[in-house]
Coordinates of C-alpha atoms and ligand atoms in Angstrom, one line a residue:
M1 CA 0.0 -0.4 0.1
A2 CA 1.7 3.1 -1.0
D3 CA 1.0 6.8 -0.1
E4 CA 0.0 8.9 -3.2
K5 CA -0.2 12.7 -3.0
V6 CA -3.4 14.3 -4.4
L7 CA -2.3 18.0 -5.6
V8 CA -4.2 20.9 -7.0
P9 CA -4.9 20.7 -10.5
D10 CA -4.7 23.2 -13.3
I11 CA -6.8 25.9 -12.2
G12 CA -7.0 27.9 -15.3
D13 CA -5.6 31.7 -15.9
V14 CA -5.2 32.6 -12.2
D15 CA -1.9 31.7 -10.0
E16 CA -3.9 31.1 -6.7
V17 CA -7.5 30.6 -5.6
D18 CA -8.9 30.2 -2.0
V19 CA -9.7 27.0 -0.2
V20 CA -13.3 27.4 1.0
E21 CA -14.3 24.0 2.2
V22 CA -12.0 21.0 3.4
L23 CA -14.1 17.9 2.8
V24 CA -12.1 15.2 4.5
G25 CA -9.7 14.5 7.4
P26 CA -6.7 12.2 8.5
G27 CA -8.3 8.7 8.5
D28 CA -11.2 9.1 6.4
T29 CA -11.6 6.8 3.5
V30 CA -12.0 8.0 -0.1
E31 CA -12.9 6.6 -3.0
V32 CA -11.8 8.0 -6.8
D33 CA -13.6 11.2 -7.4
D34 CA -15.0 11.8 -3.9
S35 CA -14.5 15.8 -3.6
L36 CA -11.7 16.5 -1.1
I37 CA -11.8 20.7 -1.0
T38 CA -13.6 23.4 -2.4
L39 CA -11.7 25.7 -4.3
E40 CA -12.9 29.3 -5.1
S41 CA -12.1 32.2 -7.3
D42 CA -13.7 35.6 -8.4
K43 CA -15.3 33.5 -11.1
A44 CA -16.3 30.3 -9.9
S45 CA -15.7 27.4 -7.2
M46 CA -14.7 23.8 -7.9
E47 CA -14.8 20.6 -6.1
V48 CA -11.3 19.1 -6.5
P49 CA -11.6 15.0 -6.3
S50 CA -9.5 12.4 -5.1
T51 CA -7.6 10.4 -7.7
V52 CA -6.8 8.0 -5.3
A53 CA -8.8 5.3 -3.6
G54 CA -7.8 4.6 0.0
V55 CA -7.5 6.2 3.6
V56 CA -6.5 10.0 4.1
K57 CA -3.1 10.0 6.0
E58 CA -2.7 14.0 5.9
V59 CA -4.3 17.1 5.0
G60 CA -2.1 19.8 3.4
V61 CA -4.7 22.6 3.2
A62 CA -7.1 24.4 5.8
V63 CA -9.9 26.7 4.9
G64 CA -9.0 30.3 4.3
D65 CA -5.5 28.9 2.6
K66 CA -4.5 30.5 -1.0
V67 CA -3.1 27.5 -3.5
G68 CA -1.7 27.4 -6.6
E69 CA -1.4 24.4 -9.1
G70 CA 0.4 21.8 -7.7
A71 CA 0.1 22.6 -4.0
L72 CA -0.7 19.4 -2.1
I73 CA -4.2 18.8 -0.9
A74 CA -3.7 15.4 0.9
V75 CA -1.8 12.2 1.1
V76 CA -3.5 9.2 0.6
E77 CA -2.6 5.6 1.5
A78 CA -3.9 4.1 -1.7
A79 CA -6.1 0.8 -1.0
A80 CA -4.6 -2.7 -2.0
P81 CA -4.5 -3.1 -6.0
A82 CA -7.1 -6.0 -5.3
E83 CA -9.6 -2.6 -5.0
A84 CA -8.8 -1.2 -8.4
T85 CA -11.2 -2.6 -11.2
A86 CA -10.1 -5.8 -12.6
D87 CA -9.6 -4.2 -16.0
E88 CA -7.9 -1.2 -14.6
P89 CA -4.1 -1.6 -13.5
A90 CA -3.5 0.8 -10.3
T91 CA -1.0 3.4 -11.0
T92 CA 1.6 4.5 -8.4
E93 CA 2.8 7.4 -10.5
E94 CA 2.1 10.9 -9.0
P95 CA -0.7 12.0 -11.5
S96 CA -0.1 14.9 -13.8
A97 CA -2.4 18.1 -13.4
E98 CA -4.3 17.4 -16.0
E99 CA -5.2 14.2 -14.6
L100 CA -6.2 15.6 -11.7
A101 CA -8.7 17.9 -13.2
P102 CA -12.2 17.5 -11.5
P103 CA -14.2 15.4 -14.5
A104 CA -17.0 17.5 -14.8
A105 CA -15.7 20.7 -14.6
T106 CA -13.1 19.9 -17.2
P107 CA -14.6 18.2 -20.3
V108 CA -11.7 16.0 -21.2
A109 CA -12.7 15.4 -24.6
S110 CA -15.3 16.7 -27.7
A111 CA -16.9 14.3 -29.8
S112 CA -14.2 15.6 -32.6
E113 CA -11.5 14.1 -30.8
P114 CA -10.8 10.7 -30.9
A115 CA -11.5 8.7 -28.2
T116 CA -8.6 6.8 -26.1
P117 CA -9.1 3.4 -25.6
P118 CA -11.3 2.7 -22.6
P119 CA -9.7 1.6 -19.6
S120 CA -12.0 -0.7 -18.6
A121 CA -13.1 -2.2 -22.0
P122 CA -12.4 -5.7 -22.0
E123 CA -10.4 -7.2 -25.2
G124 CA -12.4 -9.6 -27.3
D125 CA -14.1 -10.1 -30.5
W126 CA -17.5 -8.9 -29.5
D127 CA -20.8 -8.3 -31.8
T128 CA -20.6 -4.8 -30.4
E129 CA -18.6 -2.8 -28.7
L130 CA -21.2 -1.1 -26.5
L131 CA -24.7 -2.6 -25.9
V132 CA -27.5 -0.4 -24.8
L133 CA -30.5 -1.9 -23.2
G134 CA -33.3 0.3 -23.6
A135 CA -33.9 3.6 -25.9
G136 CA -35.7 6.0 -23.7
P137 CA -33.9 9.7 -23.4
G138 CA -31.3 8.0 -21.2
G139 CA -30.5 5.1 -23.5
Y140 CA -30.8 7.0 -26.9
T141 CA -28.5 9.6 -25.4
A142 CA -25.9 7.0 -24.4
A143 CA -25.8 5.4 -27.6
F144 CA -25.6 8.3 -29.7
R145 CA -22.9 9.8 -27.5
A146 CA -21.0 6.7 -27.5
A147 CA -21.0 6.7 -31.3
D148 CA -19.9 9.8 -31.6
L149 CA -16.8 8.8 -29.6
G150 CA -16.2 6.3 -32.1
L151 CA -17.7 3.0 -30.2
R152 CA -19.6 0.5 -32.4
V153 CA -22.9 0.5 -30.8
T154 CA -26.3 -1.8 -30.6
L155 CA -29.2 -0.2 -29.2
V156 CA -31.7 -2.7 -28.1
E157 CA -35.5 -1.5 -27.5
R158 CA -38.5 -3.7 -27.0
D159 CA -41.0 -1.5 -28.5
E160 CA -41.1 -0.8 -32.5
R161 CA -40.4 2.8 -31.8
L162 CA -37.3 4.4 -29.8
G163 CA -37.9 7.2 -27.3
G164 CA -39.2 5.1 -24.3
V165 CA -41.7 6.4 -22.0
C166 CA -40.8 9.7 -22.3
L167 CA -41.5 10.2 -26.0
N168 CA -44.3 7.6 -26.5
V169 CA -46.3 7.4 -23.4
G170 CA -45.0 10.2 -21.0
C171 CA -43.2 13.6 -21.2
I172 CA -44.2 14.6 -24.8
P173 CA -47.5 13.5 -25.5
S174 CA -48.8 14.6 -21.9
K175 CA -47.1 18.0 -22.8
A176 CA -49.1 17.9 -26.1
L177 CA -52.3 17.5 -24.3
L178 CA -51.6 19.8 -21.7
H179 CA -50.9 22.7 -24.5
V180 CA -54.4 22.0 -25.7
A181 CA -55.7 22.0 -21.9
A182 CA -54.1 25.4 -21.3
V183 CA -55.4 26.7 -24.9
I184 CA -59.2 25.5 -23.7
D185 CA -58.9 27.2 -20.5
E186 CA -57.5 30.4 -21.8
A187 CA -60.0 30.8 -24.2
A188 CA -62.5 30.4 -21.5
E189 CA -61.2 32.8 -19.2
M190 CA -60.9 35.4 -21.9
R191 CA -64.6 35.9 -21.4
H192 CA -63.9 37.9 -18.1
H193 CA -61.7 40.3 -20.3
G194 CA -64.2 40.8 -22.9
V195 CA -63.6 38.1 -25.5
A196 CA -66.3 35.1 -25.4
F197 CA -65.7 32.1 -27.2
G198 CA -68.4 29.4 -27.6
A199 CA -67.7 25.9 -25.8
P200 CA -65.1 23.9 -27.2
K201 CA -66.1 21.1 -29.6
I202 CA -63.8 18.2 -29.1
D203 CA -62.9 15.9 -31.8
L204 CA -61.0 13.3 -29.7
E205 CA -60.0 11.5 -32.7
R206 CA -58.0 14.5 -34.2
L207 CA -56.8 15.6 -31.1
A208 CA -55.2 11.9 -30.5
G209 CA -54.0 12.4 -34.0
F210 CA -52.2 15.7 -33.3
K211 CA -50.6 14.0 -30.1
N212 CA -49.6 11.1 -31.9
D213 CA -48.0 13.2 -34.7
V214 CA -45.9 14.9 -32.2
V215 CA -44.7 12.0 -30.9
G216 CA -44.1 10.2 -34.3
R217 CA -42.0 13.3 -35.6
L218 CA -39.9 13.0 -32.6
T219 CA -39.4 9.0 -32.4
G220 CA -39.0 9.1 -36.5
G221 CA -36.3 11.8 -35.9
L222 CA -34.8 9.3 -33.2
E223 CA -34.3 6.7 -36.1
Q224 CA -32.8 8.9 -38.5
L225 CA -30.2 9.9 -35.8
A226 CA -29.4 6.6 -34.9
K227 CA -29.1 5.7 -38.8
R228 CA -26.7 8.7 -39.2
R229 CA -24.8 7.5 -36.6
E230 CA -24.9 3.9 -37.8
V231 CA -26.0 2.8 -34.5
E232 CA -27.7 -0.4 -34.8
V233 CA -31.0 -0.7 -33.7
V234 CA -32.6 -4.0 -32.7
T235 CA -36.2 -4.6 -31.7
G236 CA -37.2 -6.9 -29.2
E237 CA -37.4 -8.0 -25.6
A238 CA -33.8 -8.3 -24.1
E239 CA -32.3 -10.1 -21.1
F240 CA -28.6 -10.7 -19.8
I241 CA -27.7 -14.1 -20.1
G242 CA -24.0 -13.7 -18.9
P243 CA -21.5 -11.0 -18.3
H244 CA -20.9 -10.3 -22.0
E245 CA -24.0 -11.8 -23.6
L246 CA -27.8 -10.5 -23.9
R247 CA -30.5 -12.5 -25.8
I248 CA -33.4 -10.8 -27.7
G249 CA -36.6 -12.4 -28.0
G250 CA -36.5 -15.0 -25.5
E251 CA -35.7 -18.8 -25.6
G252 CA -33.7 -19.3 -29.0
G253 CA -33.5 -15.6 -29.7
R254 CA -30.7 -13.7 -31.3
V255 CA -27.6 -13.6 -28.6
V256 CA -25.5 -10.5 -28.8
T257 CA -22.3 -10.7 -27.2
F258 CA -20.8 -7.0 -26.0
G259 CA -17.7 -5.5 -24.8
Q260 CA -19.4 -3.1 -22.4
A261 CA -22.9 -2.6 -21.7
V262 CA -25.3 0.3 -20.4
I263 CA -28.5 -0.9 -18.8
A264 CA -31.2 1.7 -19.3
A265 CA -34.4 0.1 -19.1
G266 CA -36.4 2.5 -17.2
S267 CA -39.3 2.1 -14.5
R268 CA -43.0 1.1 -14.8
P269 CA -46.2 2.3 -13.4
V270 CA -46.9 0.8 -9.8
E271 CA -50.0 -1.1 -9.9
L272 CA -52.2 -1.2 -6.9
P273 CA -53.0 -4.7 -5.7
N274 CA -56.5 -6.2 -5.4
F275 CA -58.0 -3.9 -7.5
P276 CA -59.6 -5.1 -10.8
N277 CA -56.5 -4.0 -12.7
D278 CA -57.4 -5.7 -16.2
D279 CA -60.6 -3.6 -16.5
P280 CA -60.0 -1.3 -19.4
R281 CA -61.7 1.7 -17.4
I282 CA -59.0 1.5 -14.6
M283 CA -56.0 3.3 -16.5
D284 CA -52.5 3.9 -15.9
S285 CA -50.6 7.0 -17.2
T286 CA -50.3 5.1 -20.7
G287 CA -53.9 4.3 -20.9
A288 CA -54.8 7.8 -20.0
L289 CA -52.8 9.3 -22.8
E290 CA -54.8 7.1 -25.0
L291 CA -57.7 9.2 -24.8
A292 CA -60.2 6.4 -25.3
D293 CA -63.2 8.8 -24.4
V294 CA -63.6 12.0 -21.9
P295 CA -65.5 10.1 -19.1
G296 CA -67.9 12.0 -17.3
R297 CA -66.5 11.5 -13.8
L298 CA -62.7 10.5 -13.6
L299 CA -61.0 9.4 -10.3
V300 CA -57.4 10.3 -10.3
I301 CA -55.9 8.0 -7.3
G302 CA -52.2 10.2 -6.6
G303 CA -51.9 13.6 -6.1
G304 CA -48.3 13.5 -7.6
I305 CA -46.9 15.1 -10.6
I306 CA -48.5 12.4 -13.0
G307 CA -51.8 12.3 -11.4
L308 CA -51.8 16.3 -11.3
E309 CA -51.0 16.8 -14.6
M310 CA -53.6 13.9 -16.2
A311 CA -56.3 15.6 -13.9
T312 CA -55.2 19.3 -15.4
V313 CA -55.6 17.5 -19.1
Y314 CA -59.1 15.7 -18.1
A315 CA -60.5 18.7 -16.3
S316 CA -60.0 20.9 -19.2
L317 CA -61.7 18.4 -21.7
G318 CA -64.7 18.3 -19.4
S319 CA -64.4 15.4 -17.2
K320 CA -65.5 15.8 -13.4
V321 CA -62.4 15.0 -11.6
T322 CA -62.0 13.9 -8.1
L323 CA -58.3 13.5 -6.8
V324 CA -57.6 11.3 -3.9
E325 CA -53.9 11.6 -2.0
L326 CA -52.9 9.3 0.5
Q327 CA -50.6 12.0 2.1
D328 CA -51.6 15.2 3.6
G329 CA -50.7 17.5 0.9
L330 CA -50.4 17.3 -3.1
M331 CA -46.9 16.8 -4.4
T332 CA -45.1 16.2 -1.1
G333 CA -41.2 17.0 -1.8
C334 CA -42.3 20.4 -3.0
D335 CA -42.8 23.4 -0.3
R336 CA -46.4 24.0 0.6
D337 CA -46.1 27.9 -0.4
L338 CA -45.5 26.5 -3.9
V339 CA -48.3 24.0 -4.3
R340 CA -51.0 26.4 -2.4
P341 CA -51.7 28.6 -5.6
L342 CA -52.1 25.2 -7.8
E343 CA -54.5 23.8 -5.1
R344 CA -56.3 26.6 -4.4
R345 CA -57.3 26.6 -8.3
I346 CA -57.9 23.3 -8.8
R347 CA -60.4 22.9 -5.7
E348 CA -62.5 25.1 -7.5
R349 CA -62.4 23.3 -10.9
Y350 CA -62.2 19.8 -9.6
E351 CA -65.3 17.9 -8.2
D352 CA -63.3 16.9 -4.9
I353 CA -60.1 16.7 -3.9
F354 CA -59.7 14.4 -0.8
L355 CA -56.1 14.6 1.1
G356 CA -54.9 11.9 3.6
T357 CA -57.4 9.4 2.1
L358 CA -57.0 5.6 1.0
V359 CA -58.7 4.2 -1.7
K360 CA -59.9 0.8 0.0
E361 CA -61.4 -0.9 -3.2
L362 CA -62.4 -0.5 -6.8
K363 CA -65.6 -2.5 -7.9
A364 CA -66.1 -2.8 -11.4
Q365 CA -69.8 -2.7 -12.0
K366 CA -71.4 -2.5 -15.1
N367 CA -72.6 1.3 -14.7
G368 CA -69.2 2.2 -13.7
I369 CA -66.3 1.5 -11.2
K370 CA -67.3 2.1 -7.5
A371 CA -64.7 3.4 -5.1
T372 CA -64.5 3.1 -1.8
F373 CA -62.7 5.4 0.8
E374 CA -61.2 5.8 3.8
G375 CA -60.5 9.1 4.8
G376 CA -61.1 12.2 7.0
D377 CA -64.2 14.5 7.4
G378 CA -66.1 15.1 4.4
T379 CA -64.7 12.5 2.4
P380 CA -67.5 10.3 1.1
Q381 CA -67.8 6.2 1.8
S382 CA -68.1 5.5 -1.7
R383 CA -68.8 7.1 -5.1
L384 CA -69.1 6.1 -8.8
F385 CA -67.0 6.7 -11.6
D386 CA -66.7 6.3 -15.2
R387 CA -62.9 5.9 -15.5
V388 CA -60.1 5.6 -12.9
L389 CA -56.6 6.6 -13.4
V390 CA -54.0 4.9 -10.9
A391 CA -51.1 7.5 -10.6
V392 CA -49.1 6.2 -7.3
G393 CA -45.7 6.2 -8.5
R394 CA -43.3 4.4 -11.0
R395 CA -41.4 1.0 -10.1
P396 CA -37.8 0.2 -11.5
N397 CA -37.3 -2.3 -13.9
G398 CA -34.0 -3.4 -12.7
G399 CA -35.4 -7.2 -11.7
L400 CA -36.8 -7.6 -15.5
I401 CA -33.9 -8.2 -17.4
G402 CA -31.8 -11.2 -16.1
A403 CA -29.3 -8.6 -14.7
E404 CA -27.9 -11.3 -12.1
R405 CA -26.8 -13.7 -14.7
A406 CA -24.3 -10.8 -16.0
G407 CA -23.6 -10.3 -12.3
V408 CA -24.8 -7.2 -11.8
A409 CA -26.5 -6.6 -8.2
V410 CA -30.0 -5.4 -8.2
D411 CA -31.6 -4.6 -4.7
E412 CA -35.2 -6.1 -3.6
R413 CA -37.4 -2.9 -5.3
G414 CA -35.3 -3.2 -8.7
F415 CA -33.0 -0.6 -8.3
I416 CA -29.1 -1.0 -9.4
S417 CA -26.6 1.0 -7.8
V418 CA -24.1 3.0 -9.6
D419 CA -21.0 5.0 -8.9
S420 CA -20.4 8.4 -10.0
Q421 CA -19.2 7.2 -13.4
Q422 CA -22.4 5.0 -13.8
R423 CA -20.8 1.8 -13.5
T424 CA -22.7 -0.7 -11.7
N425 CA -20.7 -3.5 -9.6
V426 CA -19.5 -4.9 -12.9
P427 CA -17.3 -2.3 -14.0
H428 CA -17.8 -3.2 -17.7
I429 CA -21.5 -2.7 -17.2
F430 CA -23.3 0.8 -16.6
A431 CA -26.7 1.7 -15.4
I432 CA -28.6 5.0 -16.0
G433 CA -31.9 6.6 -15.7
D434 CA -35.0 5.6 -13.9
L435 CA -33.6 2.3 -12.4
V436 CA -30.6 3.9 -10.7
G437 CA -32.6 5.8 -8.2
E438 CA -34.9 9.0 -7.6
P439 CA -35.7 11.4 -9.0
M440 CA -37.2 9.6 -12.2
L441 CA -36.6 12.4 -14.4
A442 CA -35.9 12.1 -18.2
H443 CA -33.4 15.1 -17.7
K444 CA -31.7 13.1 -15.1
A445 CA -31.2 10.1 -17.4
T446 CA -29.9 12.0 -20.6
H447 CA -27.3 13.9 -18.4
E448 CA -26.2 10.1 -16.7
G449 CA -26.4 8.4 -20.4
K450 CA -23.6 10.7 -21.6
V451 CA -21.6 10.3 -18.5
A452 CA -21.8 6.5 -19.5
A453 CA -21.1 6.9 -22.7
E454 CA -18.2 8.8 -22.3
V455 CA -16.6 6.8 -19.4
A456 CA -17.0 3.3 -21.8
A457 CA -15.4 5.6 -24.3
G458 CA -12.4 6.1 -22.3
L459 CA -13.1 9.9 -21.4
K460 CA -12.9 10.7 -17.7
S461 CA -16.3 12.0 -17.0
G462 CA -18.4 11.8 -14.0
F463 CA -22.0 12.7 -12.9
D464 CA -21.7 15.4 -10.6
A465 CA -24.5 17.7 -10.9
Q466 CA -25.4 19.7 -7.6
V467 CA -29.2 19.8 -8.5
I468 CA -32.1 18.5 -10.6
P469 CA -34.8 20.6 -11.4
S470 CA -38.4 19.4 -10.9
V471 CA -41.3 20.5 -13.0
A472 CA -44.9 20.0 -12.8
Y473 CA -46.5 20.8 -16.1
T474 CA -49.9 21.9 -14.3
D475 CA -51.9 24.8 -14.4
P476 CA -50.2 27.0 -12.8
E477 CA -46.8 25.0 -13.4
V478 CA -44.7 24.2 -10.7
A479 CA -41.2 24.0 -10.4
W480 CA -38.3 23.9 -8.2
V481 CA -34.8 23.0 -7.8
G482 CA -32.0 22.5 -5.0
V483 CA -32.8 23.0 -1.4
T484 CA -36.3 23.3 -0.3
E485 CA -37.5 25.2 2.7
T486 CA -39.3 22.0 4.1
E487 CA -35.9 19.7 3.9
A488 CA -33.8 22.7 5.5
R489 CA -36.5 22.7 8.2
A490 CA -36.2 19.3 9.2
Q491 CA -32.4 19.5 9.2
G492 CA -32.3 22.6 11.3
R493 CA -30.5 24.4 8.2
K494 CA -31.0 28.1 8.2
L495 CA -31.9 29.7 4.9
G496 CA -32.0 33.6 3.8
K497 CA -35.0 33.7 1.6
G498 CA -36.4 36.2 -1.1
V499 CA -39.8 36.3 -2.9
F500 CA -41.3 38.0 -5.4
P501 CA -45.3 37.7 -5.7
W502 CA -46.1 37.7 -9.3
A503 CA -49.3 39.9 -8.3
A504 CA -46.5 42.7 -8.9
S505 CA -45.3 41.6 -12.2
G506 CA -46.6 43.7 -15.2
R507 CA -46.1 40.3 -17.5
S508 CA -48.3 38.0 -15.2
L509 CA -50.9 40.7 -14.6
A510 CA -51.1 40.9 -18.6
L511 CA -51.6 37.2 -18.9
G512 CA -54.5 37.4 -16.8
R513 CA -52.8 35.7 -13.9
D514 CA -51.7 36.6 -10.7
E515 CA -51.3 34.0 -8.5
G516 CA -47.6 33.0 -8.8
M517 CA -44.7 33.6 -7.0
T518 CA -40.7 33.1 -7.5
K519 CA -38.7 32.5 -4.3
L520 CA -35.1 32.2 -3.9
L521 CA -33.2 30.5 -1.2
F522 CA -29.8 31.3 0.0
D523 CA -27.1 30.3 2.2
P524 CA -27.4 33.3 5.1
E525 CA -23.6 33.2 5.3
T526 CA -22.6 33.3 1.6
E527 CA -25.5 34.7 0.2
R528 CA -25.5 32.1 -2.3
I529 CA -28.4 30.7 -4.0
V530 CA -29.0 27.2 -2.7
G531 CA -32.6 26.5 -3.8
A532 CA -35.3 27.9 -5.8
G533 CA -39.0 27.4 -6.5
V534 CA -41.4 29.0 -9.3
V535 CA -45.3 28.8 -9.6
G536 CA -47.2 30.4 -12.3
T537 CA -47.2 30.3 -16.1
N538 CA -44.2 29.1 -17.5
A539 CA -42.3 28.3 -14.4
G540 CA -40.8 25.1 -15.9
D541 CA -39.2 27.3 -18.4
L542 CA -37.7 29.7 -15.5
I543 CA -36.2 27.2 -13.4
G544 CA -33.5 26.4 -15.6
E545 CA -31.7 29.9 -15.2
L546 CA -32.1 29.1 -11.4
A547 CA -30.4 25.8 -11.7
L548 CA -27.7 27.3 -13.5
A549 CA -27.4 30.0 -10.7
I550 CA -26.8 27.3 -8.0
E551 CA -24.1 25.4 -10.3
M552 CA -22.3 28.3 -10.9
G553 CA -22.5 29.4 -7.3
C554 CA -24.0 32.9 -8.0
D555 CA -24.9 35.1 -5.1
A556 CA -28.0 37.1 -4.6
Q557 CA -26.1 40.1 -6.0
D558 CA -25.3 38.4 -9.3
I559 CA -28.9 37.2 -9.7
G560 CA -30.3 40.9 -9.0
L561 CA -27.6 42.7 -10.7
T562 CA -28.2 40.5 -14.2
V563 CA -30.1 42.6 -16.5
H564 CA -33.4 40.9 -17.1
P565 CA -35.3 41.7 -20.3
H566 CA -38.7 43.6 -19.8
P567 CA -41.6 42.8 -19.5
T568 CA -40.8 39.1 -18.9
L569 CA -41.7 36.3 -16.3
S570 CA -37.9 35.9 -16.2
E571 CA -37.5 39.2 -14.3
T572 CA -39.4 37.7 -11.3
V573 CA -36.1 36.0 -10.6
A574 CA -33.8 38.8 -10.4
M575 CA -36.7 40.8 -8.0
A576 CA -36.7 38.0 -6.0
A577 CA -33.2 38.4 -5.6
E578 CA -33.4 42.0 -5.0
A579 CA -36.2 41.4 -2.3
F580 CA -33.4 39.2 -0.5
E581 CA -31.1 42.0 -0.6
G582 CA -33.4 44.5 0.2
T583 CA -32.7 46.9 -3.0
I584 CA -36.1 46.0 -4.9
T585 CA -38.1 49.1 -5.8
D586 CA -41.0 47.4 -7.3
L587 CA -42.3 46.3 -3.9
Y588 CA -42.1 48.5 -0.9
M589 CA -39.9 46.5 1.6
P590 CA -40.1 47.8 5.4
K591 CA -37.3 50.0 6.3
K592 CA -35.6 47.7 8.6
Q593 CA -35.1 45.2 5.3
A594 CA -34.1 47.8 2.9
A595 CA -31.1 47.9 1.0
K596 CA -27.5 47.9 2.7
S597 CA -25.5 50.5 0.7
Ligands
LIG601 P1 -45.3 10.2 -7.3 O1 -44.5 9.4 -6.5 O2 -44.7 11.4 -7.7 O3 -46.8 10.4 -6.8 C1 -47.5 9.2 -6.3 C2 -48.7 9.8 -5.2 O4 -49.3 8.8 -5.1 C3 -48.0 10.1 -4.0 O5 -48.2 11.3 -3.5 C4 -48.3 9.2 -3.3 O6 -48.7 9.5 -2.0 C5 -49.7 9.0 -3.7 N1 -50.4 7.4 -3.1 C6 -49.7 6.0 -3.3 N2 -50.5 5.3 -3.0 C7 -51.9 5.9 -3.3 C8 -52.9 5.3 -2.6 N3 -53.2 4.1 -2.4 N4 -54.2 6.2 -2.6 C9 -53.7 7.4 -3.1 N5 -52.5 8.0 -2.9 C10 -51.6 7.0 -3.2 O7 -45.5 9.2 -8.7 P2 -46.0 9.7 -10.0 O8 -46.9 11.0 -10.1 O9 -47.0 8.3 -10.5 O10 -44.9 9.9 -11.0 C11 -44.0 8.7 -10.9 C12 -42.7 9.3 -11.6 O11 -42.7 10.3 -12.9 C13 -42.1 10.5 -10.4 O12 -40.8 10.2 -10.2 C14 -42.2 11.5 -11.2 O13 -41.2 12.6 -10.9 C15 -42.1 11.2 -12.5 N6 -42.8 12.2 -13.3 C16 -42.2 13.3 -13.7 C17 -43.0 14.2 -14.5 C18 -42.4 15.6 -14.7 O14 -41.3 15.8 -14.4 N7 -43.1 16.7 -15.2 C19 -44.2 13.8 -15.2 C20 -44.7 12.6 -15.0 C21 -43.9 11.7 -14.2

């Protein structure tokens, strides 16, 4: 076991930067890529990862030090070579500054650069160099990136169309229908402003056609993108039959051997047991998006994002919606002040919303589905519905693909653990997307897919996003990113807060809506933004700026002093920062909070 030094890597144009955090101490065990310290210059901050796995013997820096390239960060007693991956020889040479560069902060190659041979790519005469199982946003991104980096790629997908749940039966078709819902509602609300339209006539066939067309254009586009990259696409249900072998189409099906693989097999809706789930009137999100009819009365079970989005669509199309949620609030995980404007609006529009309520039984009858409830005051014992949407979460597909035959560990729920390079416990097999853990979001999967492809191609990449934004495309939209107030309260963490109510936004009022709010959360000491939430029209499009602000370590001044275009909803971001600073003029702030000079 040799002692290895971890040094400060190339820090760009500046000679010295401040050490603002030391994240390890003597005796700590670190893995490769674990952050050791945080450095900060005027422009940015970066965490410096360990290049060695082992036990920290000595730390060479303290908070407040100024350091330059090559300064000693730590001496690490490297773990025994057996700890190194089977295919990756442990090196005892002192790494160069370039090698020490943090993986995500310093992209090590672009698509145009030739890929270096992957350190873990096992030698062999494989049918394909990289097999990707599953063609959702994570899988196709991994396949395309790997092909761009020079790997021979096979993409296996059980459905005829590429794109997975997101493109075919999830994000995209639901957004097409949510757009239609928003137009119907906006048109109706115009009557308050002097423009009245008649009741909408809904031609369900054409509406479904519009949605299918949107999906078809995207999935067709993916086929073209695969072709142009010479990614081989194979259609069929796949399962691993060995560490380097996958069979497609069951017993007697085609066997493909691979050097490396990316598992991107996604998730499926949770079914509630003991319900007549094979009755076509009881739908999951896929069924609800088929738009077979507009039920007179719809029961939505689950007040999460899927339940709330589909309730938005069906309520606008004319269904009387009852929504039942087991917990005491809708969209748990999101701060209550952000959910409140949504809840206020939908309580007026839906037949009922029952919180803290369990659906005990669903009984298929000729005249409908009879639901029996167990809830608080005001919850009826039972009610009859034309259709029921069950949206009570999704479960990962890790247990359905024979992963154990490849040696990949899958937990009892179907999740597969990965390291920051998306490697499973089998070093040449990666996993990404819904089946590696929450949040189950397409944009997380695509980023993970890129990392897996880059690592498979021999690049030093890693997943080190600080935050992943969440968006509910309801009306109003609700979006949040980073630390929430609820979370901070539970941890006893103090936060500074700046709030801008959209009732003071000219743009919001001009849209005929005033219930929105933009909230920024700051570390009270550094005044850096650590979290944000937006509720209101297009909140989902505003949250990206705030995710970037967190990633860049912006403080309230950075945000407030950035000139935002007027009149836009994006101004509310700057104004919330100004509200925190006490420099806002579009609101009256009490004297004691008013501007510091
Ligand atoms: P969810 O876990 O977000 O919400 C399910 C809700 O159902 C929870 O609030 C839960 O308390 C409730 N519930 C569970 N059992 C219940 C019961 N028996 N009776 C009543 N309520 C019950 O799950 P979802 O809404 O199905 O979404 C699944 C996943 O898909 C999530 O990870 C979500 O983030 C993701 N998704 C995201 C988007 C988006 O980003 N816009 C859209 C759709 C789905």
